[in-house]
Structures are given as C-alpha cells and as structure tokens.
JSON list of C-alpha atoms in Angstrom, two decimals:
[
{"chain": "A", "resi": 1, "resn": "GLU", "atom": "CA", "xyz": [-25.74, 75.41, 126.45]},
{"chain": "A", "resi": 2, "resn": "VAL", "atom": "CA", "xyz": [-25.55, 71.06, 126.42]},
{"chain": "A", "resi": 3, "resn": "GLN", "atom": "CA", "xyz": [-26.62, 70.02, 129.59]},
{"chain": "A", "resi": 4, "resn": "LEU", "atom": "CA", "xyz": [-27.17, 67.19, 130.28]},
{"chain": "A", "resi": 5, "resn": "VAL", "atom": "CA", "xyz": [-29.04, 65.35, 134.04]},
{"chain": "A", "resi": 6, "resn": "GLU", "atom": "CA", "xyz": [-29.25, 61.87, 134.57]},
{"chain": "A", "resi": 7, "resn": "SER", "atom": "CA", "xyz": [-31.72, 60.54, 137.63]},
{"chain": "A", "resi": 8, "resn": "GLY", "atom": "CA", "xyz": [-33.17, 57.56, 138.81]},
{"chain": "A", "resi": 9, "resn": "GLY", "atom": "CA", "xyz": [-30.37, 55.82, 141.12]},
{"chain": "A", "resi": 10, "resn": "GLY", "atom": "CA", "xyz": [-30.17, 54.61, 143.90]},
{"chain": "A", "resi": 11, "resn": "SER", "atom": "CA", "xyz": [-30.03, 51.46, 146.70]},
{"chain": "A", "resi": 12, "resn": "VAL", "atom": "CA", "xyz": [-31.41, 47.91, 144.43]},
{"chain": "A", "resi": 13, "resn": "GLN", "atom": "CA", "xyz": [-30.83, 44.45, 146.11]},
{"chain": "A", "resi": 14, "resn": "PRO", "atom": "CA", "xyz": [-29.24, 42.05, 144.32]},
{"chain": "A", "resi": 15, "resn": "GLY", "atom": "CA", "xyz": [-31.59, 40.91, 141.24]},
{"chain": "A", "resi": 16, "resn": "GLY", "atom": "CA", "xyz": [-33.93, 44.31, 141.14]},
{"chain": "A", "resi": 17, "resn": "SER", "atom": "CA", "xyz": [-34.45, 46.06, 138.56]},
{"chain": "A", "resi": 18, "resn": "LEU", "atom": "CA", "xyz": [-34.48, 50.30, 138.18]},
{"chain": "A", "resi": 19, "resn": "ARG", "atom": "CA", "xyz": [-34.83, 52.35, 135.14]},
{"chain": "A", "resi": 20, "resn": "LEU", "atom": "CA", "xyz": [-32.39, 55.42, 135.12]},
{"chain": "A", "resi": 21, "resn": "SER", "atom": "CA", "xyz": [-33.39, 59.04, 132.97]},
{"chain": "A", "resi": 22, "resn": "CYS", "atom": "CA", "xyz": [-31.25, 61.34, 131.14]},
{"chain": "A", "resi": 23, "resn": "SER", "atom": "CA", "xyz": [-32.90, 64.66, 130.73]},
{"chain": "A", "resi": 24, "resn": "ALA", "atom": "CA", "xyz": [-31.05, 66.58, 127.62]},
{"chain": "A", "resi": 25, "resn": "SER", "atom": "CA", "xyz": [-31.57, 70.47, 126.64]},
{"chain": "A", "resi": 26, "resn": "GLY", "atom": "CA", "xyz": [-28.91, 72.53, 124.91]},
{"chain": "A", "resi": 27, "resn": "PHE", "atom": "CA", "xyz": [-29.02, 70.47, 121.38]},
{"chain": "A", "resi": 28, "resn": "THR", "atom": "CA", "xyz": [-31.57, 69.36, 119.07]},
{"chain": "A", "resi": 29, "resn": "PHE", "atom": "CA", "xyz": [-32.19, 65.82, 121.27]},
{"chain": "A", "resi": 30, "resn": "SER", "atom": "CA", "xyz": [-33.56, 64.49, 118.09]},
{"chain": "A", "resi": 31, "resn": "SER", "atom": "CA", "xyz": [-30.40, 64.47, 116.06]},
{"chain": "A", "resi": 32, "resn": "PHE", "atom": "CA", "xyz": [-28.01, 62.62, 118.19]},
{"chain": "A", "resi": 33, "resn": "ALA", "atom": "CA", "xyz": [-26.69, 59.36, 119.24]},
{"chain": "A", "resi": 34, "resn": "MET", "atom": "CA", "xyz": [-26.93, 58.92, 122.78]},
{"chain": "A", "resi": 35, "resn": "HIS", "atom": "CA", "xyz": [-24.21, 56.65, 125.49]},
{"chain": "A", "resi": 36, "resn": "TRP", "atom": "CA", "xyz": [-24.50, 55.25, 129.03]},
{"chain": "A", "resi": 37, "resn": "VAL", "atom": "CA", "xyz": [-21.38, 55.06, 130.37]},
{"chain": "A", "resi": 38, "resn": "ARG", "atom": "CA", "xyz": [-20.62, 53.76, 133.83]},
{"chain": "A", "resi": 39, "resn": "GLN", "atom": "CA", "xyz": [-18.05, 53.74, 135.89]},
{"chain": "A", "resi": 40, "resn": "ALA", "atom": "CA", "xyz": [-17.73, 51.50, 139.30]},
{"chain": "A", "resi": 41, "resn": "PRO", "atom": "CA", "xyz": [-16.49, 52.37, 142.98]},
{"chain": "A", "resi": 42, "resn": "GLY", "atom": "CA", "xyz": [-12.64, 53.46, 142.29]},
{"chain": "A", "resi": 43, "resn": "LYS", "atom": "CA", "xyz": [-12.75, 51.60, 138.71]},
{"chain": "A", "resi": 44, "resn": "GLY", "atom": "CA", "xyz": [-12.59, 52.73, 135.85]},
{"chain": "A", "resi": 45, "resn": "LEU", "atom": "CA", "xyz": [-15.14, 53.91, 132.40]},
{"chain": "A", "resi": 46, "resn": "GLU", "atom": "CA", "xyz": [-17.17, 51.56, 130.77]},
{"chain": "A", "resi": 47, "resn": "TYR", "atom": "CA", "xyz": [-19.52, 52.12, 127.79]},
{"chain": "A", "resi": 48, "resn": "VAL", "atom": "CA", "xyz": [-23.28, 50.06, 128.69]},
{"chain": "A", "resi": 49, "resn": "SER", "atom": "CA", "xyz": [-25.34, 51.59, 125.95]},
{"chain": "A", "resi": 50, "resn": "ALA", "atom": "CA", "xyz": [-25.86, 53.19, 123.39]},
{"chain": "A", "resi": 51, "resn": "LEU", "atom": "CA", "xyz": [-28.88, 53.98, 121.00]},
{"chain": "A", "resi": 52, "resn": "SER", "atom": "CA", "xyz": [-29.01, 55.56, 117.92]},
{"chain": "A", "resi": 53, "resn": "TYR", "atom": "CA", "xyz": [-30.47, 59.08, 117.35]},
{"chain": "A", "resi": 54, "resn": "ASN", "atom": "CA", "xyz": [-33.83, 57.45, 116.21]},
{"chain": "A", "resi": 55, "resn": "GLY", "atom": "CA", "xyz": [-33.40, 54.51, 118.44]},
{"chain": "A", "resi": 56, "resn": "GLY", "atom": "CA", "xyz": [-32.88, 52.17, 115.18]},
{"chain": "A", "resi": 57, "resn": "SER", "atom": "CA", "xyz": [-30.26, 51.12, 116.47]},
{"chain": "A", "resi": 58, "resn": "THR", "atom": "CA", "xyz": [-28.48, 49.65, 120.26]},
{"chain": "A", "resi": 59, "resn": "TYR", "atom": "CA", "xyz": [-24.95, 48.79, 121.14]},
{"chain": "A", "resi": 60, "resn": "TYR", "atom": "CA", "xyz": [-24.71, 46.72, 124.95]},
{"chain": "A", "resi": 61, "resn": "ALA", "atom": "CA", "xyz": [-21.86, 46.14, 126.48]},
{"chain": "A", "resi": 62, "resn": "ASP", "atom": "CA", "xyz": [-21.96, 41.81, 126.92]},
{"chain": "A", "resi": 63, "resn": "SER", "atom": "CA", "xyz": [-22.12, 42.05, 130.47]},
{"chain": "A", "resi": 64, "resn": "VAL", "atom": "CA", "xyz": [-25.68, 44.50, 130.04]},
{"chain": "A", "resi": 65, "resn": "LYS", "atom": "CA", "xyz": [-27.03, 41.74, 127.32]},
{"chain": "A", "resi": 66, "resn": "GLY", "atom": "CA", "xyz": [-30.23, 40.55, 128.35]},
{"chain": "A", "resi": 67, "resn": "ARG", "atom": "CA", "xyz": [-30.72, 43.24, 130.64]},
{"chain": "A", "resi": 68, "resn": "PHE", "atom": "CA", "xyz": [-30.27, 45.80, 130.51]},
{"chain": "A", "resi": 69, "resn": "THR", "atom": "CA", "xyz": [-32.39, 47.90, 127.78]},
{"chain": "A", "resi": 70, "resn": "ILE", "atom": "CA", "xyz": [-32.25, 51.34, 126.18]},
{"chain": "A", "resi": 71, "resn": "SER", "atom": "CA", "xyz": [-34.91, 53.80, 125.08]},
{"chain": "A", "resi": 72, "resn": "ARG", "atom": "CA", "xyz": [-35.22, 57.19, 124.28]},
{"chain": "A", "resi": 73, "resn": "ASP", "atom": "CA", "xyz": [-38.54, 59.70, 123.65]},
{"chain": "A", "resi": 74, "resn": "ASN", "atom": "CA", "xyz": [-37.65, 61.90, 121.11]},
{"chain": "A", "resi": 75, "resn": "SER", "atom": "CA", "xyz": [-40.79, 64.33, 122.36]},
{"chain": "A", "resi": 76, "resn": "LYS", "atom": "CA", "xyz": [-39.77, 64.39, 125.69]},
{"chain": "A", "resi": 77, "resn": "ASN", "atom": "CA", "xyz": [-35.70, 64.74, 124.93]},
{"chain": "A", "resi": 78, "resn": "THR", "atom": "CA", "xyz": [-35.07, 62.09, 127.17]},
{"chain": "A", "resi": 79, "resn": "LEU", "atom": "CA", "xyz": [-33.21, 59.05, 127.32]},
{"chain": "A", "resi": 80, "resn": "TYR", "atom": "CA", "xyz": [-33.50, 56.18, 129.70]},
{"chain": "A", "resi": 81, "resn": "LEU", "atom": "CA", "xyz": [-32.09, 52.85, 130.60]},
{"chain": "A", "resi": 82, "resn": "GLN", "atom": "CA", "xyz": [-33.92, 49.97, 131.93]},
{"chain": "A", "resi": 83, "resn": "MET", "atom": "CA", "xyz": [-31.95, 47.89, 134.37]},
{"chain": "A", "resi": 84, "resn": "SER", "atom": "CA", "xyz": [-32.94, 44.79, 135.37]},
{"chain": "A", "resi": 85, "resn": "SER", "atom": "CA", "xyz": [-31.46, 41.61, 137.28]},
{"chain": "A", "resi": 86, "resn": "LEU", "atom": "CA", "xyz": [-28.68, 44.08, 138.98]},
{"chain": "A", "resi": 87, "resn": "GLY", "atom": "CA", "xyz": [-26.42, 42.29, 140.38]},
{"chain": "A", "resi": 88, "resn": "ALA", "atom": "CA", "xyz": [-23.06, 43.93, 142.88]},
{"chain": "A", "resi": 89, "resn": "GLU", "atom": "CA", "xyz": [-20.83, 44.04, 139.60]},
{"chain": "A", "resi": 90, "resn": "ASP", "atom": "CA", "xyz": [-23.67, 46.77, 138.23]},
{"chain": "A", "resi": 91, "resn": "THR", "atom": "CA", "xyz": [-23.09, 48.90, 141.11]},
{"chain": "A", "resi": 92, "resn": "ALA", "atom": "CA", "xyz": [-21.75, 52.14, 139.44]},
{"chain": "A", "resi": 93, "resn": "VAL", "atom": "CA", "xyz": [-22.10, 55.96, 139.04]},
{"chain": "A", "resi": 94, "resn": "TYR", "atom": "CA", "xyz": [-23.58, 55.94, 135.37]},
{"chain": "A", "resi": 95, "resn": "TYR", "atom": "CA", "xyz": [-23.11, 58.41, 132.86]},
{"chain": "A", "resi": 96, "resn": "CYS", "atom": "CA", "xyz": [-25.14, 59.91, 129.90]},
{"chain": "A", "resi": 97, "resn": "ALA", "atom": "CA", "xyz": [-22.91, 60.81, 126.94]},
{"chain": "A", "resi": 98, "resn": "ARG", "atom": "CA", "xyz": [-24.24, 62.26, 123.60]},
{"chain": "A", "resi": 99, "resn": "ARG", "atom": "CA", "xyz": [-21.99, 60.86, 120.86]},
{"chain": "A", "resi": 100, "resn": "TYR", "atom": "CA", "xyz": [-20.03, 63.40, 118.81]},
{"chain": "A", "resi": 101, "resn": "SER", "atom": "CA", "xyz": [-21.63, 62.12, 115.79]},
{"chain": "A", "resi": 102, "resn": "SER", "atom": "CA", "xyz": [-23.51, 58.85, 114.09]},
{"chain": "A", "resi": 103, "resn": "ASP", "atom": "CA", "xyz": [-19.70, 57.69, 112.90]},
{"chain": "A", "resi": 104, "resn": "TRP", "atom": "CA", "xyz": [-17.09, 58.23, 115.66]},
{"chain": "A", "resi": 105, "resn": "PHE", "atom": "CA", "xyz": [-18.40, 56.03, 118.50]},
{"chain": "A", "resi": 106, "resn": "PHE", "atom": "CA", "xyz": [-17.31, 58.58, 121.50]},
{"chain": "A", "resi": 107, "resn": "SER", "atom": "CA", "xyz": [-19.17, 61.12, 123.72]},
{"chain": "A", "resi": 108, "resn": "ASP", "atom": "CA", "xyz": [-18.68, 65.68, 123.49]},
{"chain": "A", "resi": 109, "resn": "TYR", "atom": "CA", "xyz": [-20.59, 65.94, 127.04]},
{"chain": "A", "resi": 110, "resn": "TRP", "atom": "CA", "xyz": [-21.31, 64.37, 129.99]},
{"chain": "A", "resi": 111, "resn": "GLY", "atom": "CA", "xyz": [-24.22, 64.92, 133.23]},
{"chain": "A", "resi": 112, "resn": "GLN", "atom": "CA", "xyz": [-22.64, 64.57, 136.02]},
{"chain": "A", "resi": 113, "resn": "GLY", "atom": "CA", "xyz": [-24.09, 60.97, 136.34]},
{"chain": "A", "resi": 114, "resn": "THR", "atom": "CA", "xyz": [-26.29, 58.77, 139.26]},
{"chain": "A", "resi": 115, "resn": "LEU", "atom": "CA", "xyz": [-25.53, 56.37, 141.58]},
{"chain": "A", "resi": 116, "resn": "VAL", "atom": "CA", "xyz": [-26.72, 53.07, 141.23]},
{"chain": "A", "resi": 117, "resn": "THR", "atom": "CA", "xyz": [-25.72, 50.48, 144.30]},
{"chain": "A", "resi": 118, "resn": "VAL", "atom": "CA", "xyz": [-26.86, 46.98, 144.59]},
{"chain": "A", "resi": 119, "resn": "SER", "atom": "CA", "xyz": [-26.81, 45.51, 147.48]},
{"chain": "A", "resi": 120, "resn": "SER", "atom": "CA", "xyz": [-28.68, 43.62, 150.22]},
{"chain": "B", "resi": 1, "resn": "GLU", "atom": "CA", "xyz": [-11.52, 43.14, 121.46]},
{"chain": "B", "resi": 2, "resn": "ILE", "atom": "CA", "xyz": [-9.01, 46.08, 121.21]},
{"chain": "B", "resi": 3, "resn": "VAL", "atom": "CA", "xyz": [-7.25, 46.39, 124.81]},
{"chain": "B", "resi": 4, "resn": "LEU", "atom": "CA", "xyz": [-5.82, 49.86, 126.04]},
{"chain": "B", "resi": 5, "resn": "THR", "atom": "CA", "xyz": [-3.01, 49.70, 128.09]},
{"chain": "B", "resi": 6, "resn": "GLN", "atom": "CA", "xyz": [-2.09, 53.12, 129.90]},
{"chain": "B", "resi": 7, "resn": "SER", "atom": "CA", "xyz": [1.46, 54.01, 131.40]},
{"chain": "B", "resi": 8, "resn": "PRO", "atom": "CA", "xyz": [2.20, 54.98, 133.65]},
{"chain": "B", "resi": 9, "resn": "GLY", "atom": "CA", "xyz": [-0.66, 54.79, 136.60]},
{"chain": "B", "resi": 10, "resn": "THR", "atom": "CA", "xyz": [0.59, 57.65, 138.61]},
{"chain": "B", "resi": 11, "resn": "LEU", "atom": "CA", "xyz": [3.15, 60.08, 137.49]},
{"chain": "B", "resi": 12, "resn": "SER", "atom": "CA", "xyz": [3.66, 62.89, 140.04]},
{"chain": "B", "resi": 13, "resn": "LEU", "atom": "CA", "xyz": [4.83, 66.05, 138.06]},
{"chain": "B", "resi": 14, "resn": "SER", "atom": "CA", "xyz": [4.66, 70.12, 138.72]},
{"chain": "B", "resi": 15, "resn": "PRO", "atom": "CA", "xyz": [3.20, 72.75, 137.12]},
{"chain": "B", "resi": 16, "resn": "GLY", "atom": "CA", "xyz": [5.36, 74.04, 134.74]},
{"chain": "B", "resi": 17, "resn": "GLU", "atom": "CA", "xyz": [6.59, 70.59, 133.94]},
{"chain": "B", "resi": 18, "resn": "ARG", "atom": "CA", "xyz": [6.34, 69.06, 130.51]},
{"chain": "B", "resi": 19, "resn": "VAL", "atom": "CA", "xyz": [4.09, 65.37, 130.62]},
{"chain": "B", "resi": 20, "resn": "THR", "atom": "CA", "xyz": [3.12, 62.86, 128.02]},
{"chain": "B", "resi": 21, "resn": "LEU", "atom": "CA", "xyz": [0.96, 60.30, 128.71]},
{"chain": "B", "resi": 22, "resn": "SER", "atom": "CA", "xyz": [0.78, 56.63, 126.57]},
{"chain": "B", "resi": 23, "resn": "CYS", "atom": "CA", "xyz": [-1.79, 54.50, 125.53]},
{"chain": "B", "resi": 24, "resn": "ARG", "atom": "CA", "xyz": [-0.82, 51.16, 123.89]},
{"chain": "B", "resi": 25, "resn": "ALA", "atom": "CA", "xyz": [-3.39, 49.52, 121.85]},
{"chain": "B", "resi": 26, "resn": "SER", "atom": "CA", "xyz": [-3.93, 45.04, 121.88]},
{"chain": "B", "resi": 27, "resn": "GLN", "atom": "CA", "xyz": [-4.51, 45.46, 117.90]},
{"chain": "B", "resi": 28, "resn": "SER", "atom": "CA", "xyz": [-4.21, 48.63, 115.26]},
{"chain": "B", "resi": 29, "resn": "VAL", "atom": "CA", "xyz": [-6.30, 51.34, 116.16]},
{"chain": "B", "resi": 30, "resn": "SER", "atom": "CA", "xyz": [-8.02, 51.83, 112.89]},
{"chain": "B", "resi": 31, "resn": "SER", "atom": "CA", "xyz": [-8.38, 55.37, 111.55]},
{"chain": "B", "resi": 32, "resn": "SER", "atom": "CA", "xyz": [-6.31, 56.91, 114.20]},
{"chain": "B", "resi": 33, "resn": "PHE", "atom": "CA", "xyz": [-10.08, 56.46, 116.17]},
{"chain": "B", "resi": 34, "resn": "LEU", "atom": "CA", "xyz": [-8.58, 57.45, 119.38]},
{"chain": "B", "resi": 35, "resn": "ALA", "atom": "CA", "xyz": [-9.97, 59.63, 122.35]},
{"chain": "B", "resi": 36, "resn": "TRP", "atom": "CA", "xyz": [-8.22, 61.23, 124.99]},
{"chain": "B", "resi": 37, "resn": "TYR", "atom": "CA", "xyz": [-10.69, 62.31, 128.41]},
{"chain": "B", "resi": 38, "resn": "GLN", "atom": "CA", "xyz": [-9.94, 63.91, 131.79]},
{"chain": "B", "resi": 39, "resn": "GLN", "atom": "CA", "xyz": [-11.73, 63.18, 135.17]},
{"chain": "B", "resi": 40, "resn": "LYS", "atom": "CA", "xyz": [-11.27, 65.02, 137.92]},
{"chain": "B", "resi": 41, "resn": "PRO", "atom": "CA", "xyz": [-12.43, 63.67, 141.82]},
{"chain": "B", "resi": 42, "resn": "GLY", "atom": "CA", "xyz": [-16.15, 63.78, 141.42]},
{"chain": "B", "resi": 43, "resn": "GLN", "atom": "CA", "xyz": [-16.55, 65.73, 137.91]},
{"chain": "B", "resi": 44, "resn": "ALA", "atom": "CA", "xyz": [-17.81, 63.27, 134.53]},
{"chain": "B", "resi": 45, "resn": "PRO", "atom": "CA", "xyz": [-15.15, 62.71, 132.36]},
{"chain": "B", "resi": 46, "resn": "ARG", "atom": "CA", "xyz": [-14.12, 65.99, 129.55]},
{"chain": "B", "resi": 47, "resn": "LEU", "atom": "CA", "xyz": [-13.33, 64.97, 125.94]},
{"chain": "B", "resi": 48, "resn": "LEU", "atom": "CA", "xyz": [-9.90, 66.56, 125.34]},
{"chain": "B", "resi": 49, "resn": "ILE", "atom": "CA", "xyz": [-8.68, 64.99, 122.12]},
{"chain": "B", "resi": 50, "resn": "TYR", "atom": "CA", "xyz": [-10.40, 62.66, 119.45]},
{"chain": "B", "resi": 51, "resn": "GLU", "atom": "CA", "xyz": [-9.13, 61.33, 115.90]},
{"chain": "B", "resi": 52, "resn": "ALA", "atom": "CA", "xyz": [-6.20, 61.33, 117.67]},
{"chain": "B", "resi": 53, "resn": "SER", "atom": "CA", "xyz": [-5.00, 64.42, 117.08]},
{"chain": "B", "resi": 54, "resn": "SER", "atom": "CA", "xyz": [-8.27, 66.75, 116.85]},
{"chain": "B", "resi": 55, "resn": "ARG", "atom": "CA", "xyz": [-8.59, 69.27, 119.64]},
{"chain": "B", "resi": 56, "resn": "ALA", "atom": "CA", "xyz": [-12.00, 69.65, 121.12]},
{"chain": "B", "resi": 57, "resn": "THR", "atom": "CA", "xyz": [-13.98, 72.84, 121.26]},
{"chain": "B", "resi": 58, "resn": "GLY", "atom": "CA", "xyz": [-12.99, 75.12, 124.38]},
{"chain": "B", "resi": 59, "resn": "ILE", "atom": "CA", "xyz": [-9.77, 72.58, 125.05]},
{"chain": "B", "resi": 60, "resn": "PRO", "atom": "CA", "xyz": [-6.43, 74.71, 125.50]},
{"chain": "B", "resi": 61, "resn": "ASP", "atom": "CA", "xyz": [-3.23, 74.60, 123.04]},
{"chain": "B", "resi": 62, "resn": "ARG", "atom": "CA", "xyz": [-1.27, 72.58, 125.88]},
{"chain": "B", "resi": 63, "resn": "PHE", "atom": "CA", "xyz": [-2.57, 69.60, 124.95]},
{"chain": "B", "resi": 64, "resn": "SER", "atom": "CA", "xyz": [-1.91, 67.63, 122.10]},
{"chain": "B", "resi": 65, "resn": "GLY", "atom": "CA", "xyz": [-2.32, 64.40, 120.42]},
{"chain": "B", "resi": 66, "resn": "SER", "atom": "CA", "xyz": [-0.72, 62.03, 118.56]},
{"chain": "B", "resi": 67, "resn": "GLY", "atom": "CA", "xyz": [-0.23, 58.60, 117.28]},
{"chain": "B", "resi": 68, "resn": "SER", "atom": "CA", "xyz": [-1.46, 55.79, 115.15]},
{"chain": "B", "resi": 69, "resn": "GLY", "atom": "CA", "xyz": [-1.93, 51.81, 114.71]},
{"chain": "B", "resi": 70, "resn": "THR", "atom": "CA", "xyz": [-1.32, 51.00, 117.97]},
{"chain": "B", "resi": 71, "resn": "ASP", "atom": "CA", "xyz": [1.08, 53.35, 120.19]},
{"chain": "B", "resi": 72, "resn": "PHE", "atom": "CA", "xyz": [-0.98, 56.82, 121.27]},
{"chain": "B", "resi": 73, "resn": "THR", "atom": "CA", "xyz": [-0.04, 59.93, 123.32]},
{"chain": "B", "resi": 74, "resn": "LEU", "atom": "CA", "xyz": [-1.39, 62.22, 125.12]},
{"chain": "B", "resi": 75, "resn": "THR", "atom": "CA", "xyz": [0.89, 65.79, 125.78]},
{"chain": "B", "resi": 76, "resn": "ILE", "atom": "CA", "xyz": [0.30, 68.52, 128.13]},
{"chain": "B", "resi": 77, "resn": "SER", "atom": "CA", "xyz": [3.27, 71.19, 127.04]},
{"chain": "B", "resi": 78, "resn": "LYS", "atom": "CA", "xyz": [3.40, 72.91, 130.35]},
{"chain": "B", "resi": 79, "resn": "LEU", "atom": "CA", "xyz": [1.06, 71.52, 133.11]},
{"chain": "B", "resi": 80, "resn": "GLU", "atom": "CA", "xyz": [-1.32, 74.10, 134.95]},
{"chain": "B", "resi": 81, "resn": "PRO", "atom": "CA", "xyz": [-2.39, 73.40, 138.81]},
{"chain": "B", "resi": 82, "resn": "GLU", "atom": "CA", "xyz": [-5.79, 72.89, 136.28]},
{"chain": "B", "resi": 83, "resn": "ASP", "atom": "CA", "xyz": [-4.82, 69.30, 134.96]},
{"chain": "B", "resi": 84, "resn": "PHE", "atom": "CA", "xyz": [-3.70, 67.51, 137.51]},
{"chain": "B", "resi": 85, "resn": "ALA", "atom": "CA", "xyz": [-6.52, 64.48, 137.11]},
{"chain": "B", "resi": 86, "resn": "VAL", "atom": "CA", "xyz": [-7.02, 61.50, 135.83]},
{"chain": "B", "resi": 87, "resn": "TYR", "atom": "CA", "xyz": [-6.41, 60.95, 131.77]},
{"chain": "B", "resi": 88, "resn": "TYR", "atom": "CA", "xyz": [-8.67, 58.22, 129.89]},
{"chain": "B", "resi": 89, "resn": "CYS", "atom": "CA", "xyz": [-7.64, 56.93, 126.84]},
{"chain": "B", "resi": 90, "resn": "GLN", "atom": "CA", "xyz": [-10.72, 55.34, 124.38]},
{"chain": "B", "resi": 91, "resn": "GLN", "atom": "CA", "xyz": [-11.05, 53.77, 120.79]},
{"chain": "B", "resi": 92, "resn": "TYR", "atom": "CA", "xyz": [-13.78, 53.61, 118.83]},
{"chain": "B", "resi": 93, "resn": "GLY", "atom": "CA", "xyz": [-12.65, 51.59, 115.91]},
{"chain": "B", "resi": 94, "resn": "SER", "atom": "CA", "xyz": [-13.90, 49.01, 116.15]},
{"chain": "B", "resi": 95, "resn": "SER", "atom": "CA", "xyz": [-16.53, 47.38, 118.65]},
{"chain": "B", "resi": 96, "resn": "PRO", "atom": "CA", "xyz": [-16.88, 46.68, 121.15]},
{"chain": "B", "resi": 97, "resn": "TYR", "atom": "CA", "xyz": [-15.84, 50.55, 122.02]},
{"chain": "B", "resi": 98, "resn": "THR", "atom": "CA", "xyz": [-12.37, 50.40, 124.99]},
{"chain": "B", "resi": 99, "resn": "PHE", "atom": "CA", "xyz": [-11.28, 52.45, 127.31]},
{"chain": "B", "resi": 100, "resn": "GLY", "atom": "CA", "xyz": [-7.70, 51.96, 128.94]},
{"chain": "B", "resi": 101, "resn": "GLN", "atom": "CA", "xyz": [-7.64, 51.73, 132.83]},
{"chain": "B", "resi": 102, "resn": "GLY", "atom": "CA", "xyz": [-6.56, 55.30, 133.66]},
{"chain": "B", "resi": 103, "resn": "THR", "atom": "CA", "xyz": [-3.10, 57.57, 134.04]},
{"chain": "B", "resi": 104, "resn": "LYS", "atom": "CA", "xyz": [-3.17, 59.94, 137.07]},
{"chain": "B", "resi": 105, "resn": "LEU", "atom": "CA", "xyz": [-1.19, 62.59, 137.55]},
{"chain": "B", "resi": 106, "resn": "GLU", "atom": "CA", "xyz": [-0.48, 63.92, 140.87]},
{"chain": "B", "resi": 107, "resn": "ILE", "atom": "CA", "xyz": [0.85, 67.09, 141.95]},
{"chain": "B", "resi": 108, "resn": "LYS", "atom": "CA", "xyz": [4.30, 66.54, 142.97]}
]
C-alpha cells in the first residue's frame, strides 16, 4: 500500500524558515518523481514544487522560486521541502504527492498533509 | 499560464441524481492532459480521472470524464452519499501546472 507521511509543519514567524519531510513507503520511491502541493485555508490547490526521480530536474511555482528548495534522499525514501523567507501567504496545508509517471505532471497518491502557519 | 474555470461554484443535489461538472481552460490543453480530483473535508485530494477520460485505479464507473481542447466535464451518473465533496480539475499540458478553483457538491 502506498503511504506518504508528511512532517515538520508548525508555526513560524514571518521571515522564518521551516523544513518539511515526507516519508514514503509501499512503492519504489527512487523510481518516481514527487510533488509538494499546498492549500491555503479554505482555498484551492497549488503545485509548489516537484522533483524528478533522481533529483536531476526541479519545478517551482513562481510564488516560491528563490525561497523554497526541494530535495530527496532515495536511500531514506524521503522527500524534503526547505522553506525560507516565509510570509503569511505561505500559510497552508502542504501535501506530499507522487507523480503518476515521469511524463505526466499529476499526482496519483497524496499524503494527509502538514499545516504550516506563518504568523507573528 | 492556463487558467481553469470551474462551474458552477456550488451545486446542491440529492443522492441518485446525475451531475455534470464543467472545467473550461483559457487556452487549449494539449493532448487532453487534464485530471480530476475529489476532496472531502479534512482529507487529501483523491485522483479520479486523468487524460480527460481515463479512470484512476479503484474509481467506480459512475465517474466519467470527457472533453478536449478548452472544455472538459466530469459526470457522476448516480450520486452516492459519499460523492458529496469538492472537485478540482488540473491541467498538465503546459507549465505552470494549474488547478481550477473547485466545484462544491453539497447535499440538497
């Protein structure tokens, strides 16, 4: 069974940093590209970042470019999102999701999400 | 950037009814690279449909998708109580990969 479990969310002050983790199991993690998707309270979905199976190719939404860094450790079956210079607009539930296939940018399995709150 | 507009914003229906949700793109979505997701309160999205009309693994056949170009639809042939949720479309034909704003299906 595919499982994705996010951790690392919490409250942070504006301008602060946070690192999210996503632990994967139930599939060959090193064979799949992975995504981070966020959802602000009461709002829709936004692809934040993505990383190819081997870490060689990245995607960032314009809203986070230069502030967020995605990475992975295939030996630990873990995906990361390093977030810095956080602002109130980054407050959201952050979901880790698996890309269906390398060529098709949509997500077939999702974690339950971790809440990031940016507030003074 | 392709903007996806979903309509209506909210639909009030009864179990057993048939419903069609709309997703309109601001420009053509290449190769019908459009997906649909279902999200229930407090839960992660669940993939329903990809490539406009292919059902994801384990999705009941009462869910069907169609469309091409700029106009796409998701049809639920006979609403079950568990189908009341928010539905999102997402295009993956061109970067940035964007979602619609969602359609909420509520029980009448």
